[in-house]
């Protein structure tokens, strides 16, 4: 590829960016700054970026799930953390889209310039190439004959300081159709320091990337999501950074800061959320429990986006992952930054884990083949604590490296 070709590609991407920034401004009815300094654009719900996806031209927005999975508790436990509530809600008829560091709500992710998740495969098994290494510690369901229609989890939440841009640390629930090839997947959780990657050219022999080391310009712990319909080859992105994800909540939004966060060895806080398939529409919904204890229907990924996950998922994975780029080697923190066996005050945990069956019913995973995995056990570890006699249910601990205890 010649220098002139690279320049032309950069100009094309810039034109796409400008076009979509203008598009977002036209749909933007109002903007405000939340208590953490994030700028929120209130976008006309019917003109949000998702609906520009070619597969969603005739999509009718679903304002709420047709039904919730049976078994959702009426109240959450104490010590709940959650997405920080904005100082104000968006007006009726609009939805909040968080403005990124680059200045636009959908400023640099057009349908032809998608965010790339870095890894070439799912979060487990680990992946490594010349750009860096992705490592995972947690649980996976290795039996691909099973059918999952969703899951719920409570994840303890931490703020991490031993993260060097563009390293990533994430704690998540992952649903997928497979762990190889052109799999479909959807994930949600919390993260520190998400890099912004845009594919300018992506062929079997060459990848050229524009890199902005941080979308949001700070090191706060924030919610995040990521989806793909082809193993991250050309589809999908983080949050609402490309067309696809449909926002419906006027309050909660992807990328929101999470408060409060845990203090290792002292007070522990967690976030509770649900990913599930609407049994009537086929859309995959995200529900979060807010600080008030209220279940909030945040948004959904339309069934039209997916191929092998239109009906159900075959794999569920829960735990922590880190990305270690070749340009910033080291051992970034995962979870709380330490793994102390049997200590839920110092080690990050996922608890009260449940899956959804074909009857739209939550069920505990006691009869599911679950494998505890750790890609690099001498640094990042995981373990399970199964006690069905308590309200905690199935619990896993994961994290590292042991830089402090």
Tab-separated table of C-alpha atoms in Angstrom:
chain	number	residue	atom	x	y	z
A	1	UNK	CA	0.000	0.000	0.000
A	2	UNK	CA	1.450	3.382	-1.029
A	3	UNK	CA	1.522	6.547	1.015
A	4	UNK	CA	-1.020	8.180	-1.308
A	5	UNK	CA	-3.419	5.269	-0.802
A	6	UNK	CA	-3.138	5.621	2.976
A	7	UNK	CA	-3.858	9.371	2.693
A	8	UNK	CA	-6.941	8.689	0.563
A	9	UNK	CA	-8.203	6.142	3.110
A	10	UNK	CA	-7.685	8.611	5.946
A	11	UNK	CA	-9.607	11.286	4.030
A	12	UNK	CA	-12.477	8.862	3.395
A	13	UNK	CA	-12.704	7.993	7.095
A	14	UNK	CA	-12.599	11.688	7.994
A	15	UNK	CA	-15.487	12.382	5.596
A	16	UNK	CA	-17.506	9.563	7.177
A	17	UNK	CA	-16.811	11.004	10.624
A	18	UNK	CA	-17.890	14.530	9.615
A	19	UNK	CA	-21.039	13.195	7.971
A	20	UNK	CA	-22.129	11.282	11.067
A	21	UNK	CA	-21.250	14.121	13.438
A	22	UNK	CA	-23.542	16.383	11.406
A	23	UNK	CA	-26.204	13.687	11.435
A	24	UNK	CA	-26.016	13.392	15.221
A	25	UNK	CA	-26.209	17.189	15.665
A	26	UNK	CA	-29.384	17.349	13.577
A	27	UNK	CA	-31.053	14.713	15.769
A	28	UNK	CA	-29.731	16.231	19.017
A	29	UNK	CA	-32.490	18.164	20.805
A	30	UNK	CA	-30.594	19.124	23.956
A	31	UNK	CA	-27.383	18.395	25.847
A	32	UNK	CA	-26.369	18.557	29.487
A	33	UNK	CA	-23.468	17.702	31.751
A	34	UNK	CA	-23.936	15.117	34.489
A	35	UNK	CA	-22.467	15.279	37.991
A	36	UNK	CA	-19.278	13.534	36.813
A	37	UNK	CA	-18.597	15.947	33.963
A	38	UNK	CA	-19.841	13.707	31.145
A	39	UNK	CA	-21.727	15.465	28.358
A	40	UNK	CA	-24.980	13.746	27.463
A	41	UNK	CA	-26.750	14.397	24.169
A	42	UNK	CA	-30.509	13.824	24.201
A	43	UNK	CA	-31.260	12.390	20.782
A	44	UNK	CA	-34.677	11.963	19.193
A	45	UNK	CA	-35.404	8.296	19.912
A	46	UNK	CA	-36.485	7.754	16.309
A	47	UNK	CA	-33.344	9.419	14.915
A	48	UNK	CA	-30.715	7.728	17.072
A	49	UNK	CA	-27.641	6.313	15.251
A	50	UNK	CA	-28.807	2.675	15.584
A	51	UNK	CA	-31.580	3.114	13.052
A	52	UNK	CA	-29.149	4.029	10.268
A	53	UNK	CA	-27.978	0.427	10.161
A	54	UNK	CA	-28.949	-1.077	6.780
A	55	UNK	CA	-30.586	-4.052	8.518
A	56	UNK	CA	-32.774	-1.752	10.619
A	57	UNK	CA	-34.332	0.464	7.957
A	58	UNK	CA	-37.812	-0.892	8.715
A	59	UNK	CA	-37.226	-1.604	12.382
A	60	UNK	CA	-39.968	-0.540	14.795
A	61	UNK	CA	-38.567	0.578	18.148
A	62	UNK	CA	-39.578	-1.594	21.096
A	63	UNK	CA	-39.990	0.639	24.137
A	64	UNK	CA	-39.971	-2.186	26.717
A	65	UNK	CA	-39.649	-5.979	26.769
A	66	UNK	CA	-42.865	-7.847	26.043
A	67	UNK	CA	-42.181	-9.808	29.241
A	68	UNK	CA	-39.406	-10.250	31.786
A	69	UNK	CA	-37.841	-13.612	32.611
A	70	UNK	CA	-39.650	-15.282	35.493
A	71	UNK	CA	-37.708	-15.225	38.719
A	72	UNK	CA	-36.468	-11.634	38.813
A	73	UNK	CA	-36.352	-10.493	42.434
A	74	UNK	CA	-38.530	-7.575	43.456
A	75	UNK	CA	-35.715	-6.000	45.457
A	76	UNK	CA	-31.932	-6.076	45.210
A	77	UNK	CA	-29.606	-6.606	48.164
A	78	UNK	CA	-27.795	-3.859	50.019
A	79	UNK	CA	-24.363	-2.552	48.976
A	80	UNK	CA	-25.539	-2.146	45.422
A	81	UNK	CA	-23.566	0.095	43.127
A	82	UNK	CA	-24.833	1.167	39.764
A	83	UNK	CA	-24.689	3.572	36.875
A	84	UNK	CA	-24.549	7.107	38.164
A	85	UNK	CA	-27.863	8.854	37.715
A	86	UNK	CA	-27.645	11.978	35.601
A	87	UNK	CA	-28.566	15.329	37.134
A	88	UNK	CA	-31.549	15.304	34.804
A	89	UNK	CA	-33.349	12.922	32.519
A	90	UNK	CA	-33.657	13.423	28.823
A	91	UNK	CA	-37.027	14.841	27.764
A	92	UNK	CA	-39.803	12.497	26.666
A	93	UNK	CA	-39.231	11.298	23.132
A	94	UNK	CA	-35.435	11.486	23.458
A	95	UNK	CA	-32.717	9.159	24.752
A	96	UNK	CA	-29.270	9.836	26.258
A	97	UNK	CA	-26.176	9.111	24.188
A	98	UNK	CA	-22.907	9.882	25.948
A	99	UNK	CA	-20.600	12.201	24.057
A	100	UNK	CA	-17.130	10.737	23.674
A	101	UNK	CA	-13.761	12.429	24.047
A	102	UNK	CA	-13.696	13.127	20.322
A	103	UNK	CA	-16.708	15.415	20.592
A	104	UNK	CA	-19.626	13.627	18.949
A	105	UNK	CA	-22.105	11.071	20.238
A	106	UNK	CA	-21.499	8.885	17.209
A	107	UNK	CA	-18.557	10.826	15.934
A	108	UNK	CA	-16.116	8.277	14.619
A	109	UNK	CA	-17.905	5.001	14.153
A	110	UNK	CA	-19.810	4.785	10.914
A	111	UNK	CA	-21.030	1.497	9.514
A	112	UNK	CA	-17.893	1.231	7.384
A	113	UNK	CA	-15.504	2.299	10.131
A	114	UNK	CA	-16.281	0.011	13.047
A	115	UNK	CA	-14.756	-0.357	16.471
A	116	UNK	CA	-12.669	-3.514	16.703
A	117	UNK	CA	-12.569	-5.497	19.940
A	118	UNK	CA	-8.860	-6.279	19.551
A	119	UNK	CA	-9.125	-10.013	20.009
A	120	UNK	CA	-9.705	-12.292	17.025
A	121	UNK	CA	-11.719	-14.822	18.987
A	122	UNK	CA	-13.991	-14.862	22.001
A	123	UNK	CA	-12.768	-14.037	25.476
A	124	UNK	CA	-11.842	-17.656	26.040
A	125	UNK	CA	-9.627	-19.164	24.755
A	126	UNK	CA	-7.040	-16.411	24.943
A	127	UNK	CA	-5.710	-14.800	21.792
A	128	UNK	CA	-2.372	-13.321	20.859
A	129	UNK	CA	-0.972	-11.667	17.762
A	130	UNK	CA	1.608	-9.029	16.895
A	131	UNK	CA	-0.589	-6.254	18.299
A	132	UNK	CA	-0.995	-7.751	21.769
A	133	UNK	CA	-2.467	-10.446	24.016
A	134	UNK	CA	-5.944	-10.915	25.480
A	135	UNK	CA	-6.306	-12.964	28.692
A	136	UNK	CA	-9.384	-14.218	30.546
A	137	UNK	CA	-10.104	-15.673	33.984
A	138	UNK	CA	-13.554	-16.875	35.022
A	139	UNK	CA	-16.068	-19.506	33.940
A	140	UNK	CA	-17.239	-20.829	30.591
A	141	UNK	CA	-19.868	-23.339	29.441
A	142	UNK	CA	-17.999	-25.740	27.122
A	143	UNK	CA	-21.037	-27.790	26.001
A	144	UNK	CA	-22.120	-26.198	22.707
A	145	UNK	CA	-25.301	-28.289	22.595
A	146	UNK	CA	-26.963	-26.189	25.291
A	147	UNK	CA	-29.344	-23.331	24.566
A	148	UNK	CA	-29.172	-20.127	26.632
A	149	UNK	CA	-31.729	-17.333	26.366
A	150	UNK	CA	-29.997	-14.962	28.737
A	151	UNK	CA	-28.286	-14.562	32.061
A	152	UNK	CA	-28.059	-12.418	35.156
A	153	UNK	CA	-25.183	-11.647	37.489
A	154	UNK	CA	-23.989	-9.366	40.249
A	155	UNK	CA	-20.422	-8.138	39.705
A	156	UNK	CA	-18.409	-6.401	42.405
A	157	UNK	CA	-17.052	-3.105	41.098
A	158	UNK	CA	-13.605	-1.552	41.542
A	159	UNK	CA	-11.628	1.383	40.268
A	160	UNK	CA	-8.182	0.365	38.998
A	161	UNK	CA	-5.048	2.473	39.014
A	162	UNK	CA	-2.488	0.103	37.476
A	163	UNK	CA	-3.783	0.487	33.908
A	164	UNK	CA	-1.546	2.032	31.250
A	165	UNK	CA	-3.163	3.244	28.033
A	166	UNK	CA	-4.007	1.488	25.769
A	167	UNK	CA	-4.314	-1.503	28.134
A	168	UNK	CA	-7.858	-2.603	28.961
A	169	UNK	CA	-9.397	-4.269	31.993
A	170	UNK	CA	-12.995	-5.471	31.859
A	171	UNK	CA	-15.342	-7.529	34.022
A	172	UNK	CA	-18.299	-8.972	32.181
A	173	UNK	CA	-21.081	-11.354	31.238
A	174	UNK	CA	-20.599	-12.706	27.705
A	175	UNK	CA	-23.168	-14.531	25.541
A	176	UNK	CA	-22.104	-16.135	22.276
A	177	UNK	CA	-23.000	-18.627	19.584
A	178	UNK	CA	-19.512	-20.165	19.567
A	179	UNK	CA	-15.915	-19.419	20.507
A	180	UNK	CA	-14.425	-19.782	17.022
A	181	UNK	CA	-15.057	-18.517	13.507
A	182	UNK	CA	-17.807	-16.043	12.616
A	183	UNK	CA	-19.487	-16.245	15.998
A	184	UNK	CA	-22.197	-13.893	17.241
A	185	UNK	CA	-21.700	-12.431	20.695
A	186	UNK	CA	-22.947	-9.840	23.114
A	187	UNK	CA	-21.342	-8.684	26.350
A	188	UNK	CA	-21.908	-6.175	29.120
A	189	UNK	CA	-20.049	-5.234	32.289
A	190	UNK	CA	-17.673	-2.608	33.639
A	191	UNK	CA	-14.348	-1.410	32.363
A	192	UNK	CA	-11.438	0.929	32.931
A	193	UNK	CA	-9.731	2.582	29.949
A	194	UNK	CA	-11.402	1.470	26.730
A	195	UNK	CA	-9.295	2.232	23.651
A	196	UNK	CA	-10.915	3.662	20.558
A	197	UNK	CA	-9.977	1.687	17.496
A	198	UNK	CA	-11.257	2.331	13.978
A	199	UNK	CA	-10.492	-0.006	11.127
A	200	UNK	CA	-9.376	1.951	8.059
A	201	UNK	CA	-8.360	-1.164	6.177
A	202	UNK	CA	-8.808	-4.748	7.260
A	203	UNK	CA	-7.654	-7.528	4.977
A	204	UNK	CA	-6.126	-10.933	5.611
A	205	UNK	CA	-2.640	-9.510	5.175
A	206	UNK	CA	-2.874	-5.968	6.504
A	207	UNK	CA	-4.543	-3.966	9.270
A	208	UNK	CA	-4.205	-0.205	9.545
A	209	UNK	CA	-5.746	1.412	12.607
A	210	UNK	CA	-6.449	4.930	13.817
A	211	UNK	CA	-5.954	4.778	17.569
A	212	UNK	CA	-7.233	7.127	20.253
A	213	UNK	CA	-6.121	5.654	23.587
A	214	UNK	CA	-9.266	6.527	25.506
A	215	UNK	CA	-12.840	7.217	24.484
A	216	UNK	CA	-13.956	9.124	27.546
A	217	UNK	CA	-10.826	10.989	28.586
A	218	UNK	CA	-10.712	9.742	32.185
A	219	UNK	CA	-9.990	6.626	34.231
A	220	UNK	CA	-13.393	6.226	35.862
A	221	UNK	CA	-15.006	2.827	36.129
A	222	UNK	CA	-17.800	2.771	33.568
A	223	UNK	CA	-20.349	0.405	32.094
A	224	UNK	CA	-19.681	-0.852	28.590
A	225	UNK	CA	-21.112	-3.204	25.982
A	226	UNK	CA	-19.718	-4.915	22.903
A	227	UNK	CA	-21.386	-6.955	20.155
A	228	UNK	CA	-20.565	-8.652	16.865
A	229	UNK	CA	-22.264	-10.796	14.232
A	230	UNK	CA	-19.162	-12.210	12.530
A	231	UNK	CA	-16.441	-12.775	15.109
A	232	UNK	CA	-15.495	-9.067	15.049
A	233	UNK	CA	-14.301	-9.205	11.458
A	234	UNK	CA	-16.415	-6.329	10.175
A	235	UNK	CA	-19.442	-5.892	12.447
A	236	UNK	CA	-20.121	-4.578	15.921
A	237	UNK	CA	-18.637	-2.047	18.301
A	238	UNK	CA	-18.544	-0.714	21.838
A	239	UNK	CA	-21.592	0.955	23.386
A	240	UNK	CA	-23.477	3.151	20.906
A	241	UNK	CA	-20.350	3.918	18.883
A	242	UNK	CA	-21.834	2.469	15.705
A	243	UNK	CA	-25.244	1.684	14.284
A	244	UNK	CA	-27.033	-1.262	15.892
A	245	UNK	CA	-27.724	-0.826	19.611
A	246	UNK	CA	-31.112	0.793	20.347
A	247	UNK	CA	-31.314	3.032	23.445
A	248	UNK	CA	-34.724	3.349	25.136
A	249	UNK	CA	-34.040	4.520	28.718
A	250	UNK	CA	-34.160	8.269	29.369
A	251	UNK	CA	-31.900	7.886	32.412
A	252	UNK	CA	-29.353	5.046	32.185
A	253	UNK	CA	-26.911	4.937	29.271
A	254	UNK	CA	-23.946	2.920	28.067
A	255	UNK	CA	-20.623	4.283	29.275
A	256	UNK	CA	-22.062	5.713	32.493
A	257	UNK	CA	-19.741	6.040	35.513
A	258	UNK	CA	-20.462	3.509	38.265
A	259	UNK	CA	-20.746	4.769	41.831
A	260	UNK	CA	-19.932	3.859	44.466
A	261	UNK	CA	-17.053	1.436	43.908
A	262	UNK	CA	-15.560	-1.082	46.323
A	263	UNK	CA	-12.770	-0.356	48.781
A	264	UNK	CA	-10.588	-3.525	48.877
A	265	UNK	CA	-10.652	-5.148	52.284
A	266	UNK	CA	-13.464	-2.898	53.470
A	267	UNK	CA	-16.769	-1.995	51.841
A	268	UNK	CA	-17.818	-3.945	48.739
A	269	UNK	CA	-20.278	-2.678	46.143
A	270	UNK	CA	-21.666	-4.485	43.135
A	271	UNK	CA	-23.705	-3.902	39.984
A	272	UNK	CA	-26.625	-6.115	38.974
A	273	UNK	CA	-27.804	-6.559	35.407
A	274	UNK	CA	-29.625	-8.914	33.049
A	275	UNK	CA	-29.096	-9.821	29.395
A	276	UNK	CA	-31.989	-11.767	27.927
A	277	UNK	CA	-33.827	-12.497	24.713
A	278	UNK	CA	-37.378	-11.206	24.378
A	279	UNK	CA	-39.370	-14.364	23.708
A	280	UNK	CA	-41.800	-12.546	21.376
A	281	UNK	CA	-39.668	-10.061	19.439
A	282	UNK	CA	-36.324	-11.905	19.537
A	283	UNK	CA	-34.445	-8.746	20.553
A	284	UNK	CA	-31.659	-9.058	23.153
A	285	UNK	CA	-32.388	-6.737	26.100
A	286	UNK	CA	-30.217	-5.108	28.747
A	287	UNK	CA	-31.821	-4.455	32.135
A	288	UNK	CA	-29.889	-2.798	34.968
A	289	UNK	CA	-30.702	-2.322	38.616
A	290	UNK	CA	-30.238	1.335	39.477
A	291	UNK	CA	-29.095	2.727	42.822
A	292	UNK	CA	-32.746	3.234	43.714
A	293	UNK	CA	-33.377	-0.504	43.372
A	294	UNK	CA	-35.494	0.056	40.282
A	295	UNK	CA	-35.139	-2.235	37.264
A	296	UNK	CA	-34.349	-0.038	34.282
A	297	UNK	CA	-34.809	-1.253	30.708
A	298	UNK	CA	-31.757	0.406	29.184
A	299	UNK	CA	-31.937	-0.748	25.581
A	300	UNK	CA	-31.579	-3.694	23.247
A	301	UNK	CA	-29.766	-5.212	20.292
A	302	UNK	CA	-32.307	-6.030	17.551
A	303	UNK	CA	-32.511	-9.612	16.350
A	304	UNK	CA	-31.843	-8.384	12.807
A	305	UNK	CA	-28.210	-7.760	13.742
A	306	UNK	CA	-27.509	-11.413	14.461
A	307	UNK	CA	-27.356	-14.618	12.450
A	308	UNK	CA	-26.319	-17.592	14.591
A	309	UNK	CA	-27.637	-15.950	17.781
A	310	UNK	CA	-31.077	-14.957	16.557
A	311	UNK	CA	-32.715	-17.794	18.464
A	312	UNK	CA	-30.391	-18.491	21.392
A	313	UNK	CA	-26.796	-18.442	22.616
A	314	UNK	CA	-24.683	-21.577	23.071
A	315	UNK	CA	-21.972	-20.220	25.359
A	316	UNK	CA	-21.964	-18.093	28.501
A	317	UNK	CA	-18.765	-16.743	30.007
A	318	UNK	CA	-18.411	-14.631	33.151
A	319	UNK	CA	-15.239	-13.177	34.634
A	320	UNK	CA	-12.469	-10.714	33.893
A	321	UNK	CA	-10.378	-10.017	30.830
A	322	UNK	CA	-7.381	-7.842	30.136
A	323	UNK	CA	-5.784	-6.721	26.924
A	324	UNK	CA	-2.016	-6.251	26.976
A	325	UNK	CA	-0.856	-4.403	23.847
A	326	UNK	CA	2.627	-4.950	22.500
A	327	UNK	CA	3.176	-1.205	22.864
A	328	UNK	CA	2.412	-1.306	26.625
A	329	UNK	CA	3.590	-4.645	28.049
A	330	UNK	CA	2.965	-5.578	31.651
A	331	UNK	CA	0.286	-7.134	33.822
A	332	UNK	CA	-2.679	-4.760	34.092
A	333	UNK	CA	-5.044	-5.281	36.987
A	334	UNK	CA	-8.008	-7.589	36.538
A	335	UNK	CA	-11.005	-7.451	38.852
A	336	UNK	CA	-9.840	-5.834	42.086
A	337	UNK	CA	-6.178	-6.136	41.118
A	338	UNK	CA	-5.616	-9.089	43.451
A	339	UNK	CA	-6.685	-12.690	43.878
A	340	UNK	CA	-7.097	-13.701	47.522
A	341	UNK	CA	-8.803	-17.127	47.773
A	342	UNK	CA	-12.177	-17.167	49.568
A	343	UNK	CA	-12.021	-13.438	50.315
A	344	UNK	CA	-14.928	-11.557	48.762
A	345	UNK	CA	-13.789	-8.275	50.304
A	346	UNK	CA	-10.453	-8.216	48.439
A	347	UNK	CA	-11.146	-10.300	45.338
A	348	UNK	CA	-13.563	-9.371	42.572
A	349	UNK	CA	-16.538	-11.708	42.388
A	350	UNK	CA	-19.563	-12.594	40.284
A	351	UNK	CA	-22.438	-13.941	42.321
A	352	UNK	CA	-26.096	-14.949	42.168
A	353	UNK	CA	-25.426	-16.225	38.646
A	354	UNK	CA	-28.484	-17.501	36.812
A	355	UNK	CA	-29.323	-18.415	33.225
A	356	UNK	CA	-32.577	-18.176	31.234
A	357	UNK	CA	-34.192	-21.255	29.671
A	358	UNK	CA	-36.623	-21.660	26.753
A	359	UNK	CA	-39.570	-21.125	29.125
A	360	UNK	CA	-38.258	-17.622	29.894
A	361	UNK	CA	-37.395	-18.731	33.418
A	362	UNK	CA	-34.241	-17.957	35.409
A	363	UNK	CA	-32.551	-21.064	36.802
A	364	UNK	CA	-29.365	-21.683	38.829
A	365	UNK	CA	-26.437	-23.251	36.948
A	366	UNK	CA	-26.082	-26.266	39.247
A	367	UNK	CA	-26.928	-28.718	36.430
A	368	UNK	CA	-24.888	-26.914	33.761
A	369	UNK	CA	-21.407	-28.078	32.792
A	370	UNK	CA	-19.290	-25.127	33.919
A	371	UNK	CA	-15.522	-24.945	33.586
A	372	UNK	CA	-13.332	-22.588	35.611
A	373	UNK	CA	-10.521	-21.254	33.421
A	374	UNK	CA	-7.524	-18.960	33.803
A	375	UNK	CA	-5.399	-18.253	30.728
A	376	UNK	CA	-2.324	-17.328	32.748
A	377	UNK	CA	-2.899	-18.851	36.160
A	378	UNK	CA	0.371	-17.693	37.661
A	379	UNK	CA	-0.856	-14.082	37.275
A	380	UNK	CA	-4.627	-14.120	36.789
A	381	UNK	CA	-6.671	-16.718	38.634
A	382	UNK	CA	-10.266	-17.849	39.136
A	383	UNK	CA	-12.148	-20.143	41.493
A	384	UNK	CA	-15.768	-21.059	42.219
A	385	UNK	CA	-17.676	-21.011	45.496
A	386	UNK	CA	-20.874	-23.042	45.105
A	387	UNK	CA	-23.304	-22.734	48.007
A	388	UNK	CA	-26.924	-23.168	46.962
A	389	UNK	CA	-28.052	-22.962	50.591
A	390	UNK	CA	-27.537	-19.185	50.722
A	391	UNK	CA	-28.948	-16.264	48.757
A	392	UNK	CA	-25.555	-15.816	47.104
A	393	UNK	CA	-26.027	-18.946	44.994
A	394	UNK	CA	-23.287	-19.749	42.487
A	395	UNK	CA	-20.292	-17.434	42.999
A	396	UNK	CA	-16.921	-17.123	41.295
A	397	UNK	CA	-13.827	-15.146	42.279
A	398	UNK	CA	-11.290	-13.914	39.751
A	399	UNK	CA	-8.539	-11.370	39.257
A	400	UNK	CA	-4.905	-10.444	39.745
A	401	UNK	CA	-2.065	-9.778	39.513
A	402	UNK	CA	-1.289	-9.924	43.235
A	403	UNK	CA	0.216	-6.450	43.459
A	404	UNK	CA	-1.481	-5.816	46.805
A	405	UNK	CA	-3.471	-7.768	49.374
